[in-house]
PDB file of C-alpha atoms in Angstrom:
ATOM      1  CA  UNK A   1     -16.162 -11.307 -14.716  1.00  0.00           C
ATOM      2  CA  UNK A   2     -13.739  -8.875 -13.162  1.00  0.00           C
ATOM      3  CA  UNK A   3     -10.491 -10.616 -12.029  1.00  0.00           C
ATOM      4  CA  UNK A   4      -7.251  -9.353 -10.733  1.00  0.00           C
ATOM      5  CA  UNK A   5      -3.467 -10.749 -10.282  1.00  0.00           C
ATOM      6  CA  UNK A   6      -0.655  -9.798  -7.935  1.00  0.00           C
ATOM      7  CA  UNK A   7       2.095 -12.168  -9.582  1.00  0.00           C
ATOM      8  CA  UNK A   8       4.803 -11.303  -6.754  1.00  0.00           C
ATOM      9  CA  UNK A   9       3.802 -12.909  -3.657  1.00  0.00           C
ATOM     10  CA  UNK A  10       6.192 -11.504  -1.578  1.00  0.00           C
ATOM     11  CA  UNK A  11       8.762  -9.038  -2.063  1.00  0.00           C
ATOM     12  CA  UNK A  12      11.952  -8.184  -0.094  1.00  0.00           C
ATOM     13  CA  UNK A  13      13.542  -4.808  -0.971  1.00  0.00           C
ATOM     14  CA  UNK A  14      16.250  -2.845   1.353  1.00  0.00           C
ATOM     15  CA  UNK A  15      15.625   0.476   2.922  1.00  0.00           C
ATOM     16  CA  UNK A  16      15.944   3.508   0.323  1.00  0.00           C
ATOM     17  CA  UNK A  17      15.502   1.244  -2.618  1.00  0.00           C
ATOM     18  CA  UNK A  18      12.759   1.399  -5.047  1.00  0.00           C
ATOM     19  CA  UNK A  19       9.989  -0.827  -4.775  1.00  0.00           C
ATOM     20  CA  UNK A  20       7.056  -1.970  -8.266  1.00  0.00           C
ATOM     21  CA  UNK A  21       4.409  -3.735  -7.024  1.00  0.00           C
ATOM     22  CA  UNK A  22       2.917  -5.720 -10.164  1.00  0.00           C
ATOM     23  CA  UNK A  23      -0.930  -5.569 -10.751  1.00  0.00           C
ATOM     24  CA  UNK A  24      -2.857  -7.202 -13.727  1.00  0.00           C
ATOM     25  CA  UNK A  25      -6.391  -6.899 -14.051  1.00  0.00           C
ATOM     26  CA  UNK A  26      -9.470  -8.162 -16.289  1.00  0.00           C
ATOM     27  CA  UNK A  27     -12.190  -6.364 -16.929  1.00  0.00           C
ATOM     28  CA  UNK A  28     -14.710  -5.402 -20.130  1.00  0.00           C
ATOM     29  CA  UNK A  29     -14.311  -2.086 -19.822  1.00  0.00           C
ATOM     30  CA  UNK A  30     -12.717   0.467 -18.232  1.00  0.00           C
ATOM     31  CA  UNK A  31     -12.274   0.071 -14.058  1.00  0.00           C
ATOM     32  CA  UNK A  32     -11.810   1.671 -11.126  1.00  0.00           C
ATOM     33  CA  UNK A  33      -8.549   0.531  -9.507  1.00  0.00           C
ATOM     34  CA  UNK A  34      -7.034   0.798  -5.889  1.00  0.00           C
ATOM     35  CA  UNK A  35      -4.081  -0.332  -3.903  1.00  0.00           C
ATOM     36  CA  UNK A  36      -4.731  -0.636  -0.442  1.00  0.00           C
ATOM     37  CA  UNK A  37      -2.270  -1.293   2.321  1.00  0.00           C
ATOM     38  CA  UNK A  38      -2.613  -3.826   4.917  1.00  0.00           C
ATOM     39  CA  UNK A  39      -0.295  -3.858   8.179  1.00  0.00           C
ATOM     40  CA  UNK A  40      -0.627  -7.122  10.282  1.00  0.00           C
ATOM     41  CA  UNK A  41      -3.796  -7.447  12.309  1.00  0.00           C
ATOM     42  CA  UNK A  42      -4.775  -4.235  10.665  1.00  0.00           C
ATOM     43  CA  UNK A  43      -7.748  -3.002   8.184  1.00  0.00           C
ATOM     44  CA  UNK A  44      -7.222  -2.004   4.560  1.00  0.00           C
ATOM     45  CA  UNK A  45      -5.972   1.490   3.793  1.00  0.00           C
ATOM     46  CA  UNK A  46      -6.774   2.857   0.779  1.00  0.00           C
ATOM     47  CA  UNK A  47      -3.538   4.366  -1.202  1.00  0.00           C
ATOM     48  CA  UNK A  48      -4.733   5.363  -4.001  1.00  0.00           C
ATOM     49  CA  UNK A  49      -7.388   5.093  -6.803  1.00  0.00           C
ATOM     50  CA  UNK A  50      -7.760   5.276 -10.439  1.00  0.00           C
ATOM     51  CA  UNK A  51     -10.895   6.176 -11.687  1.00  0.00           C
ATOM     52  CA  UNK A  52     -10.412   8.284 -15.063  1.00  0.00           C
ATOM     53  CA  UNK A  53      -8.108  11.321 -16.458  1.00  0.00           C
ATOM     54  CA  UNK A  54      -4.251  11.317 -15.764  1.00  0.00           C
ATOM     55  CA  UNK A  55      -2.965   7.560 -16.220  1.00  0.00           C
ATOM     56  CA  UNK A  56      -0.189   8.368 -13.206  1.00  0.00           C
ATOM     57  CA  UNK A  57      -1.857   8.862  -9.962  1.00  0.00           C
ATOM     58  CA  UNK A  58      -0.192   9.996  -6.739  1.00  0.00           C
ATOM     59  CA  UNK A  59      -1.333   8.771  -3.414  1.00  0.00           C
ATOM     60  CA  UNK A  60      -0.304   8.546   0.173  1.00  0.00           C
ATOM     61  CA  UNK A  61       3.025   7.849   1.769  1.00  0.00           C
ATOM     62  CA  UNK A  62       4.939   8.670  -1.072  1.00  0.00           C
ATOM     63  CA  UNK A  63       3.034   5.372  -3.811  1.00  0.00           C
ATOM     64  CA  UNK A  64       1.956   6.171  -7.225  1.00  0.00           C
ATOM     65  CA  UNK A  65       0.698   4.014  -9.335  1.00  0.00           C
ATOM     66  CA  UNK A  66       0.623   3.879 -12.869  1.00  0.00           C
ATOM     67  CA  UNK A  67      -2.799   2.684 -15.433  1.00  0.00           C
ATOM     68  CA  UNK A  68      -1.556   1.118 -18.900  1.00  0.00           C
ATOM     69  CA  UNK A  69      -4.649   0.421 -20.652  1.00  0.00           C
ATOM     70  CA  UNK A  70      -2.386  -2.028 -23.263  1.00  0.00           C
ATOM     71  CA  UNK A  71      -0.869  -4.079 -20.800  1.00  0.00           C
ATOM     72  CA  UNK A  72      -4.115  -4.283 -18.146  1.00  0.00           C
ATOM     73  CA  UNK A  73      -1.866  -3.167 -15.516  1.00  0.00           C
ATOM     74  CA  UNK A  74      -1.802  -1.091 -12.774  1.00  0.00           C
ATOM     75  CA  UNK A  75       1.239  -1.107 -11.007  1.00  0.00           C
ATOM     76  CA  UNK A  76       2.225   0.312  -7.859  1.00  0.00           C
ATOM     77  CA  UNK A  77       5.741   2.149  -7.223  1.00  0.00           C
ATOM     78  CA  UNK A  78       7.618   3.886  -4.765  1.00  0.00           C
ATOM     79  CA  UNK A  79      11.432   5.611  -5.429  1.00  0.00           C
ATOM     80  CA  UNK A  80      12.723   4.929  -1.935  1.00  0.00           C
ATOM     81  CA  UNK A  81      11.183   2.404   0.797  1.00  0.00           C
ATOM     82  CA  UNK A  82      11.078   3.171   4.033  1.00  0.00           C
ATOM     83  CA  UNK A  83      11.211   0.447   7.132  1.00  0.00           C
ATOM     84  CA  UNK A  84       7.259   1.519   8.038  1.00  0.00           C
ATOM     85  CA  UNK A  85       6.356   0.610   4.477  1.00  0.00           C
ATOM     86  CA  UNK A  86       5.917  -3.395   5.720  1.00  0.00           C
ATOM     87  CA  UNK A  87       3.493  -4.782   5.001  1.00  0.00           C
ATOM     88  CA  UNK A  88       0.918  -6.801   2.538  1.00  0.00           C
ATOM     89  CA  UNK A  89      -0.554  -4.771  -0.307  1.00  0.00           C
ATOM     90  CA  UNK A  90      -3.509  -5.206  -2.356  1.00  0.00           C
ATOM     91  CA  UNK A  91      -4.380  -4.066  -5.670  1.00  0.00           C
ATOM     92  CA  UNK A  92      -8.708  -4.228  -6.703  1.00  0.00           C
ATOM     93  CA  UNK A  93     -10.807  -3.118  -8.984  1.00  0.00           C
ATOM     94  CA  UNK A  94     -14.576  -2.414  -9.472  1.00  0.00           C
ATOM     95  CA  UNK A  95     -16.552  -1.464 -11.965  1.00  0.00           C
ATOM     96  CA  UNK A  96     -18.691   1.637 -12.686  1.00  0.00           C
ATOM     97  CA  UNK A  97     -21.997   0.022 -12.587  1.00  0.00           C
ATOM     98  CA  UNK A  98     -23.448   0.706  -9.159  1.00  0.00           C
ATOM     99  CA  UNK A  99     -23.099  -1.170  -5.968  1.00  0.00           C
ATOM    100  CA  UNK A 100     -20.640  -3.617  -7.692  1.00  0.00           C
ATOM    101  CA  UNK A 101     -18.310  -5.211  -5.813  1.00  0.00           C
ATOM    102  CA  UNK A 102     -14.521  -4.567  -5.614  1.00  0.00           C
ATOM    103  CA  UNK A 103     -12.704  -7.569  -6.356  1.00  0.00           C
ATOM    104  CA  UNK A 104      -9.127  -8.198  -4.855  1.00  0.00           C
ATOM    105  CA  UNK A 105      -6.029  -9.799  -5.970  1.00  0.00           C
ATOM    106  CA  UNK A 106      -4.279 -12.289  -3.478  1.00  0.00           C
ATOM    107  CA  UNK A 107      -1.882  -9.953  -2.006  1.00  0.00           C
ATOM    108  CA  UNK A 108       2.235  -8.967  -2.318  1.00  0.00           C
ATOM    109  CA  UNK A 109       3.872  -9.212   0.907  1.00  0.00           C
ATOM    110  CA  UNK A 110       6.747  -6.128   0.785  1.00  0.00           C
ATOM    111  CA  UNK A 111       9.839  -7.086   4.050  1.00  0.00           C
ATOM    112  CA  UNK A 112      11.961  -4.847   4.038  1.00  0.00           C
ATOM    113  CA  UNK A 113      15.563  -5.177   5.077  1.00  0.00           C
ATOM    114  CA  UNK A 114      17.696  -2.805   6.791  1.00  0.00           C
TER     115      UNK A 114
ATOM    116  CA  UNK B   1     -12.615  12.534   9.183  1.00  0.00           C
ATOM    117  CA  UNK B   2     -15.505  10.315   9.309  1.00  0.00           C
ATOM    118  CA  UNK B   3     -14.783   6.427   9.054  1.00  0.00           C
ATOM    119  CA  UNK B   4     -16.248   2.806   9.059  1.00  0.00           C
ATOM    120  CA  UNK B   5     -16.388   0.964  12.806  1.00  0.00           C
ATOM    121  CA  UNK B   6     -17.284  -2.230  13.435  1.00  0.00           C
ATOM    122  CA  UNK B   7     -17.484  -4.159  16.842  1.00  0.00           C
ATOM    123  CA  UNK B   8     -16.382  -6.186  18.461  1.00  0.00           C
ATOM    124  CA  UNK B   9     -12.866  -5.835  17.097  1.00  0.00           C
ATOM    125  CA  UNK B  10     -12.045  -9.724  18.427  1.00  0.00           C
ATOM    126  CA  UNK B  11     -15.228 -12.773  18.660  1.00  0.00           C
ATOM    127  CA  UNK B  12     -14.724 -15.758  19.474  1.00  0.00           C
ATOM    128  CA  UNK B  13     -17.235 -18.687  19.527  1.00  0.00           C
ATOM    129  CA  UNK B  14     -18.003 -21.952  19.570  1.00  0.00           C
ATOM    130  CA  UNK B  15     -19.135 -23.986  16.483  1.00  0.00           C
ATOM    131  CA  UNK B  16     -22.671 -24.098  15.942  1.00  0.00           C
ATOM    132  CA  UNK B  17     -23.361 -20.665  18.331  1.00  0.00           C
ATOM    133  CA  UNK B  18     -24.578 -17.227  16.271  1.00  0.00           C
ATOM    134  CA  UNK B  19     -22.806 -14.498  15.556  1.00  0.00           C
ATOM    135  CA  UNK B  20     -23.489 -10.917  14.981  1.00  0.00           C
ATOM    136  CA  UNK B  21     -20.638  -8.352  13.626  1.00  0.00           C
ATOM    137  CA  UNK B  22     -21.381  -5.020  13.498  1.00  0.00           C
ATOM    138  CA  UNK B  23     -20.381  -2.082  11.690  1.00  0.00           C
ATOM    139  CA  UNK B  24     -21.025   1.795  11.938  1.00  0.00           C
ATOM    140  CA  UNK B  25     -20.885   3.079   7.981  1.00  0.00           C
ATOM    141  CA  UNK B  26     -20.359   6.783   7.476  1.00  0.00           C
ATOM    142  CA  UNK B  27     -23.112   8.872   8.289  1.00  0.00           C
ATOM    143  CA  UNK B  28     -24.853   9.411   4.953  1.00  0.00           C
ATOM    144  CA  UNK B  29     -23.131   6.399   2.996  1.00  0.00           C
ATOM    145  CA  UNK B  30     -26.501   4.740   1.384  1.00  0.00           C
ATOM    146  CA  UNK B  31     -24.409   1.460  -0.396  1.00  0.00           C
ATOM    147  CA  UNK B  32     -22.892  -0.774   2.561  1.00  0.00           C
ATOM    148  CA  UNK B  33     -21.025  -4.051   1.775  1.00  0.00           C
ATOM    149  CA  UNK B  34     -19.315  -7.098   3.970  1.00  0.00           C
ATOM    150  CA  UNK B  35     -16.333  -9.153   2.991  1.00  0.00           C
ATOM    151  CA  UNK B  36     -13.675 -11.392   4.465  1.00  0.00           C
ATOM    152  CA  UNK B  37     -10.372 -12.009   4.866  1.00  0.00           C
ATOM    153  CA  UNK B  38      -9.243 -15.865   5.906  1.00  0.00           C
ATOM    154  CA  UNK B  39      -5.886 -15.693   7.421  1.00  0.00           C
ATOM    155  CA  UNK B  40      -3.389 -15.610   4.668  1.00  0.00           C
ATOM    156  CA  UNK B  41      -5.517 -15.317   1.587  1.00  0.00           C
ATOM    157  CA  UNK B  42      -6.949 -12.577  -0.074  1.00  0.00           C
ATOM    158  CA  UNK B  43     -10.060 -10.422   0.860  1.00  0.00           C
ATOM    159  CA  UNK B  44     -13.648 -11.912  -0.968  1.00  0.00           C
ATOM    160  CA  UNK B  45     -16.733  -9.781  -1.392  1.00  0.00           C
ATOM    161  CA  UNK B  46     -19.418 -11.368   0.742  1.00  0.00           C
ATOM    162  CA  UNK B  47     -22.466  -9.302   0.216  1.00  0.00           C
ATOM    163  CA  UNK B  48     -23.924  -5.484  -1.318  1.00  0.00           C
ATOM    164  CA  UNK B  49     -26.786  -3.885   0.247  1.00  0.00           C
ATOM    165  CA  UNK B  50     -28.373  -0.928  -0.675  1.00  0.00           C
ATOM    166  CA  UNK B  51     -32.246   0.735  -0.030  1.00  0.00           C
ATOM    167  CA  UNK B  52     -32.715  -2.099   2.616  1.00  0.00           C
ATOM    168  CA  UNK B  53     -32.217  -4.908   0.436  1.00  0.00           C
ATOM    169  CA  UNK B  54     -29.449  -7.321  -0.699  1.00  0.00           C
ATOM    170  CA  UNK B  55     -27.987  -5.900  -4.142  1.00  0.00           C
ATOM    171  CA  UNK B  56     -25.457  -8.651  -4.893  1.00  0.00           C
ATOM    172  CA  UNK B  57     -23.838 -11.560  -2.860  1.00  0.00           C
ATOM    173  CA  UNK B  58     -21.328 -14.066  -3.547  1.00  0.00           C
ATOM    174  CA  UNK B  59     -21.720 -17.605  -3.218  1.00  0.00           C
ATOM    175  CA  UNK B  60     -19.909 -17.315  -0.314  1.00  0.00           C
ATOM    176  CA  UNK B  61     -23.207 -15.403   1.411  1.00  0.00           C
ATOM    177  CA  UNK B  62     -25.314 -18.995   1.828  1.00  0.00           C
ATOM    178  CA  UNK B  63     -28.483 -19.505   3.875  1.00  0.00           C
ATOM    179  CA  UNK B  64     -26.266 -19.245   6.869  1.00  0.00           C
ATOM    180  CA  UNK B  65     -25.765 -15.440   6.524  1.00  0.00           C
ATOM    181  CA  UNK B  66     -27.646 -12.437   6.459  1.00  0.00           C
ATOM    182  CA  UNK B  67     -27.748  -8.897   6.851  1.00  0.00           C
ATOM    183  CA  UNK B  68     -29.503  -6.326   8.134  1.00  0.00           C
ATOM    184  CA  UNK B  69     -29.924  -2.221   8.874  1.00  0.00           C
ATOM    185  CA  UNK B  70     -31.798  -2.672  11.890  1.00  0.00           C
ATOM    186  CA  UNK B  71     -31.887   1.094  12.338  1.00  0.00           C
ATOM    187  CA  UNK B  72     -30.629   4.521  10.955  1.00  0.00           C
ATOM    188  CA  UNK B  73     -26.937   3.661  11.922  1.00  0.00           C
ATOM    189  CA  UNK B  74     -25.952   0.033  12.460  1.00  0.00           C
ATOM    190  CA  UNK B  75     -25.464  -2.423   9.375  1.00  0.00           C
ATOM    191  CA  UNK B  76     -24.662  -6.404  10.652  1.00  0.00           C
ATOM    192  CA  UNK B  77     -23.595  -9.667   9.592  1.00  0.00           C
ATOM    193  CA  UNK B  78     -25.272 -12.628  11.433  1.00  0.00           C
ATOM    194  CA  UNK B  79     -23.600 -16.031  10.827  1.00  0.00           C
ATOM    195  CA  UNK B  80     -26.474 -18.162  11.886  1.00  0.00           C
ATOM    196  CA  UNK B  81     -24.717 -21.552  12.713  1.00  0.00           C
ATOM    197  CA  UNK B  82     -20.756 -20.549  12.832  1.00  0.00           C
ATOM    198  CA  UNK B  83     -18.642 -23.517  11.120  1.00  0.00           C
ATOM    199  CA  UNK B  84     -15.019 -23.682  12.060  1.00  0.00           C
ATOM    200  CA  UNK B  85     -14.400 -22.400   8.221  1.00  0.00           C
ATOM    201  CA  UNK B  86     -15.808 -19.160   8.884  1.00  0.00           C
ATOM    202  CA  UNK B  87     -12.829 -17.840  11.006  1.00  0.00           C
ATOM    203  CA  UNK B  88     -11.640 -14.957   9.138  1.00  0.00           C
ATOM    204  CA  UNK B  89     -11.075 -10.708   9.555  1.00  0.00           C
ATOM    205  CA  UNK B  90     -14.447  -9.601   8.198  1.00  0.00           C
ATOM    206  CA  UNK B  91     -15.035  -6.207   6.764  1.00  0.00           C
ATOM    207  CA  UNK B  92     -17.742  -3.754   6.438  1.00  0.00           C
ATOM    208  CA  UNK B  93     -17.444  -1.275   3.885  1.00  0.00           C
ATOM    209  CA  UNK B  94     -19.589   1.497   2.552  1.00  0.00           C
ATOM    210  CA  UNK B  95     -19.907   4.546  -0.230  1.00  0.00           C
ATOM    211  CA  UNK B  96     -22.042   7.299  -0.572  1.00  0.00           C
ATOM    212  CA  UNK B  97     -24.535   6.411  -3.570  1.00  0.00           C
ATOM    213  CA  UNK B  98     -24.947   4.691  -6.281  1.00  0.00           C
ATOM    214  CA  UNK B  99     -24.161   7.832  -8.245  1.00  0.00           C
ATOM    215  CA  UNK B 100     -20.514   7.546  -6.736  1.00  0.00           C
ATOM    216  CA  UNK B 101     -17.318   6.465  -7.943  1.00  0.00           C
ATOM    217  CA  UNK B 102     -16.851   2.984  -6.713  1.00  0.00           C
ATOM    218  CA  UNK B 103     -14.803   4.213  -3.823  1.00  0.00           C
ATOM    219  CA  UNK B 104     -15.288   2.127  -0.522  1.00  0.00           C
ATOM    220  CA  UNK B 105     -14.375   3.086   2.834  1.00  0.00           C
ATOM    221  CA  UNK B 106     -13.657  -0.034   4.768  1.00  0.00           C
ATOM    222  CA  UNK B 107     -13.415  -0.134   8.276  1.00  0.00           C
ATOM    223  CA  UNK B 108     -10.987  -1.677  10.686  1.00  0.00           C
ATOM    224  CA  UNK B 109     -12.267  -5.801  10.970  1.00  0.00           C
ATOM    225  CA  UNK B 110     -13.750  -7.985  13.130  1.00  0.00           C
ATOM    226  CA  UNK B 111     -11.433 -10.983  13.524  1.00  0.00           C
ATOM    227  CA  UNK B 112     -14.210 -14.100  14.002  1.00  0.00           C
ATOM    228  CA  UNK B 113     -12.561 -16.974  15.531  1.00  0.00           C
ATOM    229  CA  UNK B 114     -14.825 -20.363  15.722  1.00  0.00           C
ATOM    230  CA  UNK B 115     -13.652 -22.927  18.074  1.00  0.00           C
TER     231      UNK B 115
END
């Protein structure tokens, strides 16, 4: 069974610092794997996505997010944090068989301070 | 850039009353799926459905749910007999084809509040 872990629940990092975002997953094979954002009240917005090729993937607002096969991890990382970047983040991951489900870690709450 | 809508965006019902959510998945998305979010925890895969059928559900998805593509467009949740437990954010999300990366596009929630 797939699983994933977010070890940090929450996270407070000051404006224009860097910000890791630690993601663990278990799966038989090799997965998909997202981060998705999550402002309060809000839906889930995709970041980025893994799926195969280059292990360091680029995404929106300024994330990447990095695959280590070794460690199971998928980490998500940004050089300089800005005030808008608030919010809860999720890391998932599916598999490649079709229709399976994506299955979500509980969450890393990022505050950021001025 | 075509995306995911559900309705309403807020329910709120008594215990015991039915619900339906719905959701609008991309035009010619063919794999739809429903999960949910209680307040503070993390989101949980409800159901998969796929050529008009159920393709996987969670033990979460008991006799009390079900889902349906009552026409070329709309994809819904019913919660037959709400308990107070099933508050939550619940999303619909959907993907081109089987054939696809596992890439969902989720749409923006219903919160379900049960009084």
């Amino acid at each position: 069974a797939q699983s994933v872990t977010q070890p940090d629940i929450h996270i407070t990092v000051s404006e224009g610092a860097s910000l890791e975002l630690r993601c663990n997953y278990s799966y038989g094979a090799t997965p998909y794997l997202f981060w998705y954002v999550q402002s309060p009240g809000q839906g889930l917005q995709l970041l980025l996505k893994y799926f195969s090729g280059d292990t360091l993937v680029q995404g929106i607002k300024g994330f990447e997010a990095e695959f280590k096969r070794s460690q199971s991890s998928f980490n998500l990382r940004k050089p300089s944090v800005h005030w808008s970047d608030a919010a809860e983040y999720f890391c998932a991951v599916g598999a490649h068989a079709a229709g399976n489900k994506l299955t979500f870690g509980g969450g890393t709450r990022v505050l950021v301070k001025p | 850039e075509p995306e995911v809508t559900q309705t309403p965006s807020h329910q709120v019902t008594q215990m015991g009353q039915e619900v339906i959510l719905r959701c609008v998945p991309i035009s010619n998305h063919l794999y739809f799926y429903w999960y949910r979010q209680i307040l503070g925890q993390k989101v949980e895969f409800l159901v998969s459905f796929y050529n008009n059928e159920i393709s996987e559900k969670s033990e979460i998805f008991d006799d009390q749910f079900s889902v349906e593509r009552p026409d070329g467009s709309n994809f819904t949740l019913k919660i037959r007999s709400t308990k107070l437990e099933d508050s939550a954010m619940y999303f619909c999300a959907s993907r081109p084809s089987p054939l696809s990366p596992n890439e969902q596009f989720f749409g923006p929630g219903t919160r379900l509040t049960v009084l």
